[in-house]
mmCIF file of C-alpha atoms in Angstrom:
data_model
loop_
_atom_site.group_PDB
_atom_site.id
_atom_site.type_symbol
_atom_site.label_atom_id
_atom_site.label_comp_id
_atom_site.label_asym_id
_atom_site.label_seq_id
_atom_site.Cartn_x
_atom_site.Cartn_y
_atom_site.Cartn_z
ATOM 1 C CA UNK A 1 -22.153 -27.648 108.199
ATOM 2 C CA UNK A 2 -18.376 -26.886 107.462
ATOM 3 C CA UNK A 3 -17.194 -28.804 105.036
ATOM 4 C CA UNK A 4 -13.809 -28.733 102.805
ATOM 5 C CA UNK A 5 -13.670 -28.332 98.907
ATOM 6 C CA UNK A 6 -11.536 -28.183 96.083
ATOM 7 C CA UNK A 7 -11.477 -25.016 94.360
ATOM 8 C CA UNK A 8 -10.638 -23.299 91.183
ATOM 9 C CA UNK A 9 -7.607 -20.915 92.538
ATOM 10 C CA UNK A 10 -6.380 -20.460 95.858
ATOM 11 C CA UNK A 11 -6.847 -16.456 94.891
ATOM 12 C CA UNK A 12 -10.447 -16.900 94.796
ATOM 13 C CA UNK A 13 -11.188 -19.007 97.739
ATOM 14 C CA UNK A 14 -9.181 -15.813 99.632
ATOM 15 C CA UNK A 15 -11.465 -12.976 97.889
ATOM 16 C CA UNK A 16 -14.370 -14.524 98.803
ATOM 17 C CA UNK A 17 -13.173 -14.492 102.697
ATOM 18 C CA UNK A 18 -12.790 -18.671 103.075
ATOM 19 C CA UNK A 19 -10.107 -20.256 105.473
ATOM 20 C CA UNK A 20 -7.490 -21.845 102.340
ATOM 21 C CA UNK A 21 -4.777 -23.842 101.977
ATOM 22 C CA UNK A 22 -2.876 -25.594 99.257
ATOM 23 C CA UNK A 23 -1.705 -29.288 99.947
ATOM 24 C CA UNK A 24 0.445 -31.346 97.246
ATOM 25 C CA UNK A 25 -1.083 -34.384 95.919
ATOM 26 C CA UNK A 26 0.972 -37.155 93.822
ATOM 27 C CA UNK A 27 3.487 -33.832 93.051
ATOM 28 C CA UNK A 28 0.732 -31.649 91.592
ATOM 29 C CA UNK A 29 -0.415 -28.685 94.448
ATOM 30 C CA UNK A 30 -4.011 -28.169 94.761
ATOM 31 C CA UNK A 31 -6.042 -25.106 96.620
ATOM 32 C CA UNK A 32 -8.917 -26.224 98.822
ATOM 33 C CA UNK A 33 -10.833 -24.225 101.468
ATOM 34 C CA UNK A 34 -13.962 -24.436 103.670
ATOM 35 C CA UNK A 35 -16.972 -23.631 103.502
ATOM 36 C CA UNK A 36 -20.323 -23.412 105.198
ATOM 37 C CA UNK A 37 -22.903 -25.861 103.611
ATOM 38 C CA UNK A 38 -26.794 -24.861 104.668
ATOM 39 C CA UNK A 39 -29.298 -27.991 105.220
ATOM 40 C CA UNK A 40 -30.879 -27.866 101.613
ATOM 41 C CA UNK A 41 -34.655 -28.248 101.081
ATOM 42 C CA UNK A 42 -36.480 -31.517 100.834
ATOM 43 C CA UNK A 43 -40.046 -31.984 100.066
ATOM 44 C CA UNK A 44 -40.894 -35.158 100.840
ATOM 45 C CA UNK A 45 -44.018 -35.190 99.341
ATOM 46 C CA UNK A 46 -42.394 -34.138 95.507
ATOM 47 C CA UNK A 47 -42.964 -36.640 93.106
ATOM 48 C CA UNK A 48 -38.779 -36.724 92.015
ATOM 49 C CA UNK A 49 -38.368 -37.364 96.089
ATOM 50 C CA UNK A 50 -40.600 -40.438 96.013
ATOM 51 C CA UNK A 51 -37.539 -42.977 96.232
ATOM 52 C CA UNK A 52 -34.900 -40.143 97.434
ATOM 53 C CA UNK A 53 -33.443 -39.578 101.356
ATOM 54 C CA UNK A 54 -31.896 -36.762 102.627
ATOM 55 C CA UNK A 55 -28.889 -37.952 104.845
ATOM 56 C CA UNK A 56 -26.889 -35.585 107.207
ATOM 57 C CA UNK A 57 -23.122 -36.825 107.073
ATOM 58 C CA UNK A 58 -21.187 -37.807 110.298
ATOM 59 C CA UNK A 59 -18.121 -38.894 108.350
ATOM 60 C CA UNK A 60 -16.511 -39.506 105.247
ATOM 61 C CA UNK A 61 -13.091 -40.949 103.884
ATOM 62 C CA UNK A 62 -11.556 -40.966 100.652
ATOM 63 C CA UNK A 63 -10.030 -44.062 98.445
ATOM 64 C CA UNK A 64 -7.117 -44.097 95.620
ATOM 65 C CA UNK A 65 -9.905 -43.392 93.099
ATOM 66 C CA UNK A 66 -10.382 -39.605 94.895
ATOM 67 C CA UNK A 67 -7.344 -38.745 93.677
ATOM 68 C CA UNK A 68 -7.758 -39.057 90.095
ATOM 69 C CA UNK A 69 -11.319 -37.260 90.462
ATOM 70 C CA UNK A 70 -9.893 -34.148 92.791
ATOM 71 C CA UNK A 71 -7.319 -33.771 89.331
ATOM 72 C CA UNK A 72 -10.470 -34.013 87.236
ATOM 73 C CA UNK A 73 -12.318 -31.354 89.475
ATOM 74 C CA UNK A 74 -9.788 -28.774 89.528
ATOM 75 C CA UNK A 75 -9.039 -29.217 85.445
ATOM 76 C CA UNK A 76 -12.358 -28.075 85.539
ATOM 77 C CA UNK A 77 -12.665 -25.962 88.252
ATOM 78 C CA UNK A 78 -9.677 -24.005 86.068
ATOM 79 C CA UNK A 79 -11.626 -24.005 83.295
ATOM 80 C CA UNK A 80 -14.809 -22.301 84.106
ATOM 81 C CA UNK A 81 -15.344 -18.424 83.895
ATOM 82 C CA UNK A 82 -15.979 -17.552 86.853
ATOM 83 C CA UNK A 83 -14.321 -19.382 90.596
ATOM 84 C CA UNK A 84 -15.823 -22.356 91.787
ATOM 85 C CA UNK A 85 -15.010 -25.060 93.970
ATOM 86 C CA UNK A 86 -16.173 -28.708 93.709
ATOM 87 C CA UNK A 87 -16.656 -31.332 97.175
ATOM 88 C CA UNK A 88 -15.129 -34.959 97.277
ATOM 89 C CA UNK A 89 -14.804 -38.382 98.992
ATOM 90 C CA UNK A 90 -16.692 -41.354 98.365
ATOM 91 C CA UNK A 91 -17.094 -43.447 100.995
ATOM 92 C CA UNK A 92 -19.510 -41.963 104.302
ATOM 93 C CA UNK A 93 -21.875 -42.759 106.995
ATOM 94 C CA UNK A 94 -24.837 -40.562 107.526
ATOM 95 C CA UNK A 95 -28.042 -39.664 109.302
ATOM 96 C CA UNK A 96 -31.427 -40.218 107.515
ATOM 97 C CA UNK A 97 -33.041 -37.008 108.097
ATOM 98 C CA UNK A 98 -35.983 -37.168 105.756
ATOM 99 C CA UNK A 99 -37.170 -39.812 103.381
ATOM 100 C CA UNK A 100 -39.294 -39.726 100.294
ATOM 101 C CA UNK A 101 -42.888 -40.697 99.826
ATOM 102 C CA UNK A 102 -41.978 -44.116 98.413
ATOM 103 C CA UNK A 103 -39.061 -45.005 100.933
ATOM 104 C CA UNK A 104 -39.092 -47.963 102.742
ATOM 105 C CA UNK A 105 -35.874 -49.280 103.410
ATOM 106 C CA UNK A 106 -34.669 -46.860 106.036
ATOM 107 C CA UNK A 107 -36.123 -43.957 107.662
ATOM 108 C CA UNK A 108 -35.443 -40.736 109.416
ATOM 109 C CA UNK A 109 -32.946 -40.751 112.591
ATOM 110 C CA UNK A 110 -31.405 -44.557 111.126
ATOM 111 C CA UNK A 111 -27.791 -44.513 110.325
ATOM 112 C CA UNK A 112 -26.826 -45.415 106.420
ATOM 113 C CA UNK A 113 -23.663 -46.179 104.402
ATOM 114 C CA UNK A 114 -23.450 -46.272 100.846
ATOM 115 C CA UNK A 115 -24.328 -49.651 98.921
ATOM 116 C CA UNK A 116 -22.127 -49.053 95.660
ATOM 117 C CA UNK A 117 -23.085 -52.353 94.174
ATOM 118 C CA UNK A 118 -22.065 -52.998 90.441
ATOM 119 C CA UNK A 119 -23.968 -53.857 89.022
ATOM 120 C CA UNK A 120 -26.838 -52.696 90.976
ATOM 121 C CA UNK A 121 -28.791 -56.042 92.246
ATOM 122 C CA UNK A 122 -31.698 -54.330 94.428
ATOM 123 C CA UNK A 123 -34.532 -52.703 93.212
ATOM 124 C CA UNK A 124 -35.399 -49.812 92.708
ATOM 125 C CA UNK A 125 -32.514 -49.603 90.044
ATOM 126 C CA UNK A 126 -30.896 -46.097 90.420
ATOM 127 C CA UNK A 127 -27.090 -46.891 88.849
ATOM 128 C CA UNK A 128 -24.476 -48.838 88.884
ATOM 129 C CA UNK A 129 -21.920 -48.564 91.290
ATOM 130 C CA UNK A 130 -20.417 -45.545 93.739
ATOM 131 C CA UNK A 131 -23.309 -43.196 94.509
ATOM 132 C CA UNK A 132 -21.597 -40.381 95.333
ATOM 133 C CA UNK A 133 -18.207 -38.288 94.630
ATOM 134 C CA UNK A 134 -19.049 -35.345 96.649
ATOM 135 C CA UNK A 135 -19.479 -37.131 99.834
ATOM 136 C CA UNK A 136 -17.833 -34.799 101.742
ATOM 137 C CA UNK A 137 -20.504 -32.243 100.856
ATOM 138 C CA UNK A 138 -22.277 -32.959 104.584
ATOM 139 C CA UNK A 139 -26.049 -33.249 103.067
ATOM 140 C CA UNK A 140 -26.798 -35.951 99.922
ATOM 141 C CA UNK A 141 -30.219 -36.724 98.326
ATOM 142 C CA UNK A 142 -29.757 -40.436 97.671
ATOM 143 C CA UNK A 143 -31.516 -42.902 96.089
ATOM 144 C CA UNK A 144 -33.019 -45.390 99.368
ATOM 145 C CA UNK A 145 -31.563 -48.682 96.913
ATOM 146 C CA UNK A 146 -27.719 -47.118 97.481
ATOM 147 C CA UNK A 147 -27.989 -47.112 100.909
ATOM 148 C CA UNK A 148 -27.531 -49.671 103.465
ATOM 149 C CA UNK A 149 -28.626 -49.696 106.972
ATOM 150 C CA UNK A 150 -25.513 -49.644 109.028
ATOM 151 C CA UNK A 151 -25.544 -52.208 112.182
ATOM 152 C CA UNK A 152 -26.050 -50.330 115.746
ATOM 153 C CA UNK A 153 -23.197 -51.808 117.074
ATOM 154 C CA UNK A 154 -20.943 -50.096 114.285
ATOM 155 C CA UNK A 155 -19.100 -47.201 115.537
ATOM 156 C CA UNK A 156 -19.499 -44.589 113.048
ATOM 157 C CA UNK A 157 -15.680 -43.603 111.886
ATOM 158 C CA UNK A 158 -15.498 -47.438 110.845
ATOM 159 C CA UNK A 159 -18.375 -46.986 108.953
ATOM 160 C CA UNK A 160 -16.903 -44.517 107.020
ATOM 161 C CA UNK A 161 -13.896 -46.371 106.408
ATOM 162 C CA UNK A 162 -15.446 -50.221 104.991
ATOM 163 C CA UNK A 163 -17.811 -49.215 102.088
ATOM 164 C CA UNK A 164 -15.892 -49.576 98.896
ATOM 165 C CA UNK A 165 -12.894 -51.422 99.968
ATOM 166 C CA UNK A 166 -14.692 -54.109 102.240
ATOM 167 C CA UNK A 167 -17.548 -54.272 99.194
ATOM 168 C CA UNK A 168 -14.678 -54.688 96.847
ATOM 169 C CA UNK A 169 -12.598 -57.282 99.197
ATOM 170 C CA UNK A 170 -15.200 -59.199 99.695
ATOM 171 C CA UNK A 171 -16.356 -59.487 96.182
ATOM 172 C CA UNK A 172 -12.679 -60.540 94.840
ATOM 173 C CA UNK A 173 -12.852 -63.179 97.288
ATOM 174 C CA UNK A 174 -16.175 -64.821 96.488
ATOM 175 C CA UNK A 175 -14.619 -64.642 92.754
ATOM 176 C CA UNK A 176 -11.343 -66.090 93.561
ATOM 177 C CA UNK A 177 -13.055 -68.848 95.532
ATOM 178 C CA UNK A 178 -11.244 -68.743 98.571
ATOM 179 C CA UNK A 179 -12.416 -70.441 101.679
ATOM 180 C CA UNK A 180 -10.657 -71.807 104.556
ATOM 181 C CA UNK A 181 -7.414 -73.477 103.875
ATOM 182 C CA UNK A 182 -7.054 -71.530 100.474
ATOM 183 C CA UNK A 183 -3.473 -70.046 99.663
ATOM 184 C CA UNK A 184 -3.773 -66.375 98.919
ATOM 185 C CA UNK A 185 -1.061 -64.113 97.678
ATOM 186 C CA UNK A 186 -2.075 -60.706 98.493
ATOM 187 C CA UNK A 187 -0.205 -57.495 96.719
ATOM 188 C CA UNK A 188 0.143 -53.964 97.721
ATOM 189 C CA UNK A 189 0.155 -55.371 101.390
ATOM 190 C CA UNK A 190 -0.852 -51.796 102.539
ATOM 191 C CA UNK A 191 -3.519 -50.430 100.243
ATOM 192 C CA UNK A 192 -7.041 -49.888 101.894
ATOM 193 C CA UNK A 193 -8.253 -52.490 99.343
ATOM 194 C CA UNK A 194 -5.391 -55.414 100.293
ATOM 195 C CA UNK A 195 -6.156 -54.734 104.466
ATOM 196 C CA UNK A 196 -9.417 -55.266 104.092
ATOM 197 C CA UNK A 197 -8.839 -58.528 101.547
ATOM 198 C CA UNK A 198 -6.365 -59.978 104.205
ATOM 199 C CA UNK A 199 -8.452 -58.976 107.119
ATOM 200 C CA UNK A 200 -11.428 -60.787 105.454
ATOM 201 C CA UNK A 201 -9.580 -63.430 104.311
ATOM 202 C CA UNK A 202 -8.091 -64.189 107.816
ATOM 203 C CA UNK A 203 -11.722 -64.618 108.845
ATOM 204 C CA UNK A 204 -12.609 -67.527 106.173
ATOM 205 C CA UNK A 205 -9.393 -69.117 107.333
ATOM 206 C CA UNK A 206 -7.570 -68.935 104.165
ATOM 207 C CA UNK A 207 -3.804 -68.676 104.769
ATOM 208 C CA UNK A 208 -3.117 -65.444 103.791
ATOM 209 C CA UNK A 209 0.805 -64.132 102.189
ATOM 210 C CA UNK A 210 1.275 -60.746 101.363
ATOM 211 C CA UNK A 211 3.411 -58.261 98.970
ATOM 212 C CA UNK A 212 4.627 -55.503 100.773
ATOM 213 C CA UNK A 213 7.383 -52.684 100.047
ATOM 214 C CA UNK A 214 7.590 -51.335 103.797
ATOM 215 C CA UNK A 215 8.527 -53.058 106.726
ATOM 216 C CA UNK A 216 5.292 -54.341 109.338
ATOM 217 C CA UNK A 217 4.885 -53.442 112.921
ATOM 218 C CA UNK A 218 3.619 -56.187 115.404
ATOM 219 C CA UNK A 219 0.631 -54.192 115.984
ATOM 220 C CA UNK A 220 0.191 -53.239 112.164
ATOM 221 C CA UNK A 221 0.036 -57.380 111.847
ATOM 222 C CA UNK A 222 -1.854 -58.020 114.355
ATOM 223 C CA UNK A 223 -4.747 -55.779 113.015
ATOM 224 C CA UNK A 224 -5.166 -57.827 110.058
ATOM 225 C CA UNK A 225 -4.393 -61.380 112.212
ATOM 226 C CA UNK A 226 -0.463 -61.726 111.244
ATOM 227 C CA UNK A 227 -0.147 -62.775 107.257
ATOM 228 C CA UNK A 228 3.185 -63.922 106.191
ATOM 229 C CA UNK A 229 4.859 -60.701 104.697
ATOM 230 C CA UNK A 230 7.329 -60.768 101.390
ATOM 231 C CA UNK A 231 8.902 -57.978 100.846
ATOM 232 C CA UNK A 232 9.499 -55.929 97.272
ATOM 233 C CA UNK A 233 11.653 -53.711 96.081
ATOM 234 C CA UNK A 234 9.730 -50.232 95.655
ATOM 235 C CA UNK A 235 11.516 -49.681 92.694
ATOM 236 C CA UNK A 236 10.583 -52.601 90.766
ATOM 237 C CA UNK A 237 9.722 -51.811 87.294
ATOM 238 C CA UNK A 238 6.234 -52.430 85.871
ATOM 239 C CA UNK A 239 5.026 -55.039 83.785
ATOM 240 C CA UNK A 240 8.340 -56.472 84.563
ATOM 241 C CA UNK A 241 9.120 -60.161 84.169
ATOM 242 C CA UNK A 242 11.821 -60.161 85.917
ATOM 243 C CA UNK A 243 10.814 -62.763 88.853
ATOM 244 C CA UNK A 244 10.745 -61.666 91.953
ATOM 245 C CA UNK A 245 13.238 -63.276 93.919
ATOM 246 C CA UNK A 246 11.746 -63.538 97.574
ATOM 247 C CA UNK A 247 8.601 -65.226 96.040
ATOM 248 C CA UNK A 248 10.476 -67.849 94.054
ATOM 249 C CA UNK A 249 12.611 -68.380 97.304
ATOM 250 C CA UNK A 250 9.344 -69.906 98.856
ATOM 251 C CA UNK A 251 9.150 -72.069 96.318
ATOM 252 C CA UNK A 252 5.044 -71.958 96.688
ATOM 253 C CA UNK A 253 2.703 -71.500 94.606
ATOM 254 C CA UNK A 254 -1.216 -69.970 95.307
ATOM 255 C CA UNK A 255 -4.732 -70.614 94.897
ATOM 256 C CA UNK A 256 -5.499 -67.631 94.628
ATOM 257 C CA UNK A 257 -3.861 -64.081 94.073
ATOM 258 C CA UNK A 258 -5.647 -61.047 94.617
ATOM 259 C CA UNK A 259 -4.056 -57.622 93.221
ATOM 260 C CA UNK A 260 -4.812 -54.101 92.966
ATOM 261 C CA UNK A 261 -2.645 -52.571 90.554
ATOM 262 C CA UNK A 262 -2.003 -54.933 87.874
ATOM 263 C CA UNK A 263 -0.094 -52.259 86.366
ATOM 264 C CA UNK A 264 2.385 -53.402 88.840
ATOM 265 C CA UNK A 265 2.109 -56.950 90.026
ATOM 266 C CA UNK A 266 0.299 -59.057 87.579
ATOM 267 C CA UNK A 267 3.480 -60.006 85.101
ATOM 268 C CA UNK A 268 5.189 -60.562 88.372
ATOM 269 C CA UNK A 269 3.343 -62.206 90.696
ATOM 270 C CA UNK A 270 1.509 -65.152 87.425
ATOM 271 C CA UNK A 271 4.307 -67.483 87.361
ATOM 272 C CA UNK A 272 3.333 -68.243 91.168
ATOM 273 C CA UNK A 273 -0.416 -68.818 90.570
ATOM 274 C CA UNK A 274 -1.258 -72.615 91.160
ATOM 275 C CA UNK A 275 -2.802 -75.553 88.471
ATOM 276 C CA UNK A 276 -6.607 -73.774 88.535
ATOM 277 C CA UNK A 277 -6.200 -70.928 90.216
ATOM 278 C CA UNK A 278 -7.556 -67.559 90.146
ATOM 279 C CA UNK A 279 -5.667 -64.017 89.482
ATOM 280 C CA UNK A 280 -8.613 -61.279 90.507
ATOM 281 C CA UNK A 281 -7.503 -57.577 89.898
ATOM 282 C CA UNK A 282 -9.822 -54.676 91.095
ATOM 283 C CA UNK A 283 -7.530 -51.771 89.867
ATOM 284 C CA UNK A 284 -4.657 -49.662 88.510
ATOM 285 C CA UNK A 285 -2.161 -47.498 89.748
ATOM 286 C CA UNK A 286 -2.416 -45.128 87.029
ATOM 287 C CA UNK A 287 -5.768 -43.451 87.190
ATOM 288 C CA UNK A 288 -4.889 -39.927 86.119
ATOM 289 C CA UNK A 289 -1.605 -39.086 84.753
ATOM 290 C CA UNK A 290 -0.595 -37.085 87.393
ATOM 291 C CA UNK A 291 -0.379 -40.277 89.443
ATOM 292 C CA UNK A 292 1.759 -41.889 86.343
ATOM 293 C CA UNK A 293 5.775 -41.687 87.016
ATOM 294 C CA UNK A 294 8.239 -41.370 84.465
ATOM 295 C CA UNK A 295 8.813 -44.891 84.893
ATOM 296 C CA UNK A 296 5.278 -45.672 84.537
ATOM 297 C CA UNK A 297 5.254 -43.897 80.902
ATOM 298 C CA UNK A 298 8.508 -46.003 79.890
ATOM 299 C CA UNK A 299 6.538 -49.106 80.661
ATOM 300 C CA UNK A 300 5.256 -50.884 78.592
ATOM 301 C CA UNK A 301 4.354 -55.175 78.380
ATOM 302 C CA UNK A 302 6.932 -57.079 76.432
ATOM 303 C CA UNK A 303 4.550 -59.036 73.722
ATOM 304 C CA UNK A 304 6.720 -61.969 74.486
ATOM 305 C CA UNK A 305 6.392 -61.761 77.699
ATOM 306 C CA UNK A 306 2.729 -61.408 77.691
ATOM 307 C CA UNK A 307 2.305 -64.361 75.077
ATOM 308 C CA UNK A 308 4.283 -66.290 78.035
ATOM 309 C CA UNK A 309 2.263 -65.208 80.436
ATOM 310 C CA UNK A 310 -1.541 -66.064 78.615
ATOM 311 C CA UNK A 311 0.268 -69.486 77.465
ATOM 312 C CA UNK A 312 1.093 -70.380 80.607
ATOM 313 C CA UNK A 313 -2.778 -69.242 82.131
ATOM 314 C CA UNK A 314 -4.249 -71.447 79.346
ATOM 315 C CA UNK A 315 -2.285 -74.145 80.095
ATOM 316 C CA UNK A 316 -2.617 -74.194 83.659
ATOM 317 C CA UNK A 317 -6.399 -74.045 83.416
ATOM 318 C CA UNK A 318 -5.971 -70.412 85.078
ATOM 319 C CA UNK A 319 -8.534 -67.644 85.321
ATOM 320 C CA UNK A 320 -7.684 -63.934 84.725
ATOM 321 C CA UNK A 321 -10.285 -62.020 86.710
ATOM 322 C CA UNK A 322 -11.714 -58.142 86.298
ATOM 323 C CA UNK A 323 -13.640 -57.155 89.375
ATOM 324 C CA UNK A 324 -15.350 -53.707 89.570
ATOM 325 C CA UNK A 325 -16.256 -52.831 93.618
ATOM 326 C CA UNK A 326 -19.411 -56.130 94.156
ATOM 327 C CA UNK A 327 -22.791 -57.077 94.872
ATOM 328 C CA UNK A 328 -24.895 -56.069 97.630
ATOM 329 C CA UNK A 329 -24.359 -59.367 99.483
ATOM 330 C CA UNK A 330 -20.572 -58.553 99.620
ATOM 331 C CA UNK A 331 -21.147 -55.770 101.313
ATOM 332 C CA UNK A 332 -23.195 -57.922 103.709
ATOM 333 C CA UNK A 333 -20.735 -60.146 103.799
ATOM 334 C CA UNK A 334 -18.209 -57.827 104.836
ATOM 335 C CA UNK A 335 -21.040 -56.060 107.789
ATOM 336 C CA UNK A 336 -21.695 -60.031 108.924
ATOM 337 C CA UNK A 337 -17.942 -60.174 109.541
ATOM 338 C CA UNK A 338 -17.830 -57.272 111.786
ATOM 339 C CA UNK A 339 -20.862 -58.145 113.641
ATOM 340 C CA UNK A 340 -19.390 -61.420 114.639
ATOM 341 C CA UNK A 341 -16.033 -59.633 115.657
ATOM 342 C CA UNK A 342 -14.122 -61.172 112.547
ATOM 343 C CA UNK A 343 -12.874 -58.198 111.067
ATOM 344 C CA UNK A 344 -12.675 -54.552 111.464
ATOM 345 C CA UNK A 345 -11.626 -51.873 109.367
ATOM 346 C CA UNK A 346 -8.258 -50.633 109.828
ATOM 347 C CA UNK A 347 -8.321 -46.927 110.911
ATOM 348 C CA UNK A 348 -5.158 -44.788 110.506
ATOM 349 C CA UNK A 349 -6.056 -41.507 112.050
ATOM 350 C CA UNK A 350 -9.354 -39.360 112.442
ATOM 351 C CA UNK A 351 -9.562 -35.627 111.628
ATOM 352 C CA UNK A 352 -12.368 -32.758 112.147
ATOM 353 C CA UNK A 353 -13.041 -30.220 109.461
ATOM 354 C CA UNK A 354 -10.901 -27.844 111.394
ATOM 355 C CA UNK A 355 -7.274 -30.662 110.161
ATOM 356 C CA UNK A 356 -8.957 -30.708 106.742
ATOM 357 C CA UNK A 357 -5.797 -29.666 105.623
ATOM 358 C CA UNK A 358 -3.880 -32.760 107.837
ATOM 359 C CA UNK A 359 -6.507 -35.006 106.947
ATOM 360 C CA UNK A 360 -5.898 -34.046 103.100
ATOM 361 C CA UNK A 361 -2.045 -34.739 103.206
ATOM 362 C CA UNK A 362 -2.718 -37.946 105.109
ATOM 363 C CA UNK A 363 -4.790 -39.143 102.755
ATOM 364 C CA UNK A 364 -3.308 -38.480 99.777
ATOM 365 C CA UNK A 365 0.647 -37.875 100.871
ATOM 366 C CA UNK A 366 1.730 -39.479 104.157
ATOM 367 C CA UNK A 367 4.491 -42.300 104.322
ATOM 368 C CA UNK A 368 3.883 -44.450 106.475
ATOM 369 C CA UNK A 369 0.421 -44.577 106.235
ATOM 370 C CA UNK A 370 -1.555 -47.616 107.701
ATOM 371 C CA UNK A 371 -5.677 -47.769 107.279
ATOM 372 C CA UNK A 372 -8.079 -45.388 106.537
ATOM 373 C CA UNK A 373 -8.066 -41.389 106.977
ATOM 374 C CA UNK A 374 -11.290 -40.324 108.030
ATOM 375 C CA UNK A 375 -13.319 -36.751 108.403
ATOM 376 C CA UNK A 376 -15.466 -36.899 111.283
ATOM 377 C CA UNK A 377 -17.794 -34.042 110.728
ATOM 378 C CA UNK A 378 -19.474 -33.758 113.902
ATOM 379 C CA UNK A 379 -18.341 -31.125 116.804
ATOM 380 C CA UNK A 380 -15.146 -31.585 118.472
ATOM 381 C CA UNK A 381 -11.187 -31.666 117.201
ATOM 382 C CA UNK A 382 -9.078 -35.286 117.005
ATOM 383 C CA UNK A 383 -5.531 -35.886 118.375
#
C-alpha cells in the first residue's frame, strides 16, 4: 500500500529512490515522501494476538494535535544515525482483515474506526485514549477494545473525519450540560473540534453563537445548521482582558461556553459566562513551539486579571472544565446523531496518496480551510 511519511532529510528519501517533497508547516519546512508498505504478518493463533486485529486502512485524516507530533518525529528522525522516516495521522477507518483468537467485537471484512476513549471504559483495558499516531501507515494491529464498529450506512471518508473531534464534541457537551434551549458560546468557530460541537449542538437544540475570525459562507452555515456568528479580531492578544467588544454589544450572557484554545479565548470570553454555567476547554493552541508566535511567547496572564477572573467564577457558582477527547458513549453519541441524519461531519476536500503533498498543505497550511482533509487510500485520484 502507498502510503506518505515524514522523514529524516529530504537527501535521504532521494538516495533511496522515493517520490519527495518538502511542504511548510506552521513556518518550519518538513521532507516527506512515499513509500510502499507490504501487508505485515499476523498469526492469529499467537498468544500476544489473542485480543489484537489487523485492519487494512481506507482513509485517514489528521487533527491540530498531528502537528505538534510530525515536529516531534522529525526532531527525532534528525537525530538518529542512520535516515529514517516515521508515518502519521490519527484519526482512520479501516477494514478488519484478521482478528485474534480472543476477538469478539468485530471480525474480518467489518469496517472499524478508532474508539480513543479516555479514560478507557470497555474492557479489555488496552490504554487510555488515541490508539494510534501512525495511522496513515495503511496496516495497524489494534487492540479489538479501541475499535468501534462503524454503521453501514457511513460513507467511509466521513468516517475518517468524526473520531476524535465528534468523541471530543460530544463529550464537552455532556460536561457542559447542554440540552435543548441551552445558550452556547462556541470559539474558534472553524476548528474541526468547534464544527463538530456546533453541528452536535444544533442537533440537541441548544442555540448555538459562535467566535469566528473569518467571514461565513451561506453554505459553510448551513453545514453546521446556521449559528449566530461574532466576529474577532485575528490579532487579538492572548490571555487578554481586554473585552471583546462585539460580545459585550449583545449584551448576553451563556450557559455554556465551549473553547478549544484557552490560550486564546478563556480570559476573554469568562466575563460572558452566565450565574452557573459551565466553561469546558479541550485544548491549546500552543502544542509545540513551532506552533507558538512571537506574540504567543510575550503572553503571559496578568495575576490580577486572573484573580478577577477565579473571583468572579466562585462567585457566580461557575465551573472551569478540563476535558481530554471522552467516553465510549460519546462517541456513540456522536454515530447515533449521524444515523438519524442530525449531523454530519464537515468534509473540506479528499486527496489520494498520489496529492499527499496537497493533502499535507491543506491540512496543515491552507486559508480558508473549512472541515476535514482526508487521505483516501484506496485506488483512484480526487478533484
Amino acid at each position: 500500500m502507498k502510503t506518505v511519511v515524514v522523514m529524516s532529510a529530504l537527501d535521504d528519501a532521494q538516495r533511496r529512490n522515493m517520490p519527495s517533497f518538502e511542504v511548510p508547516i506552521h513556518g518550519t519546512t518538513l521532507p516527506f515522501a512515499l513509500v510502499e508498505v507490504p501487508q505485515p504478518e499476523f498469526d492469529e493463533s499467537a498468544p500476544e494476538n489473542a485480543q489484537q486485529v489487523l485492519v487494512r486502512m481506507e482513509a485517514f485524516s489528521c487533527n491540530y494535535r498531528d502537528a505538534g507530533i510530525l515536529f516531534m518525529s522529525y526532531g527525532a528522525l534528525r537525530s538518529l544515525e542512520k535516515p529514517g522516516f516515521m508515518h502519521f495521522g490519527s484519526d482512520f477507518v479501516g477494514i478488519v482483515e484478521a482478528v485474534g483468537s480472543e476477538v469478539t467485537a468485530v471480525k474480518p471484512g467489518q469496517r472499524v474506526m478508532p474508539d480513543s476513549s479516555y479514560p478507557q471504559d470497555r474492557e479489555p483495558v488496552a490504554g487510555d485514549g488515541i490508539p494510534t499516531n501512525k495511522a496513515g501507515r495503511g496496516w495497524l494491529v489494534l487492540p479489538e477494545s479501541k475499535l468501534c464498529p462503524v454503521p453501514d450506512n457511513l460513507d467511509p471518508v466521513e468516517a475518517a473525519a468524526l473520531g476524535i473531534n465528534a468523541q471530543t464534541a460530544a463529550s464537552m457537551l455532556r460536561r457542559a450540560g447542554v440540552k435543548a434551549g441551552s445558550r452556547l458560546l462556541i470559539t474558534a468557530g472553524k476548528s474541526n473540534t468547534s464544527l463538530c460541537v456546533a453541528g452536535l449542538a444544533a442537533a440537541i437544540g441548544a442555540e448555538c453563537t459562535v467566535l469566528s475570525t473569518s467571514p461565513w459562507s451561506e453554505e459553510e452555515l448551513d453545514a453546521v445548521e446556521c449559528p449566530n456568528i461574532v466576529p474577532v479580531d485575528r490579532n487579538s492578544k492572548p490571555f487578554s482582558s481586554e473585552p471583546l467588544e462585539a460580545l459585550a454589544a449583545r449584551e448576553e450572557s451563556y450557559d455554556a461556553i465551549i473553547d478549544p484554545f484557552f490560550d486564546l479565548y478563556f480570559m476573554q470570553v469568562m466575563p460572558y459566562l452566565a450565574h452557573g454555567g459551565t466553561y469546558v476547554t479541550c485544548g491549546l493552541k500552543n502544542q509545540h513551539q513551532a506552533q507558538t508566535t512571537t506574540v504567543d511567547l510575550e503572553a503571559q496572564v496578568p495575576a490580577p486579571d486572573l484573580f478577577d477572573v477565579l473571583a468572579s467564577a466562585m462567585i457566580g457558582n461557575k465551573s472551569i472544565v478540563g476535558n481530554c477527547i471522552g467516553l465510549w458513549n460519546d462517541l456513540e453519541t456522536a454515530l447515533e446523531a449521524v444515523a438519524a441524519g442530525k449531523f454530519h461531519p464537515v468534509i473540506d476536500s479528499v486527496y489520494s496518496p498520489d496529492q499527499a503533498e496537497e493533502f499535507l498543505r491543506r491540512s496543515f497550511g491552507a486559508e480558508p480551510r473549512f472541515g476535514k482533509v482526508v487521505m483516501d487510500m484506496r485506488s483512484g485520484l480526487h478533484e
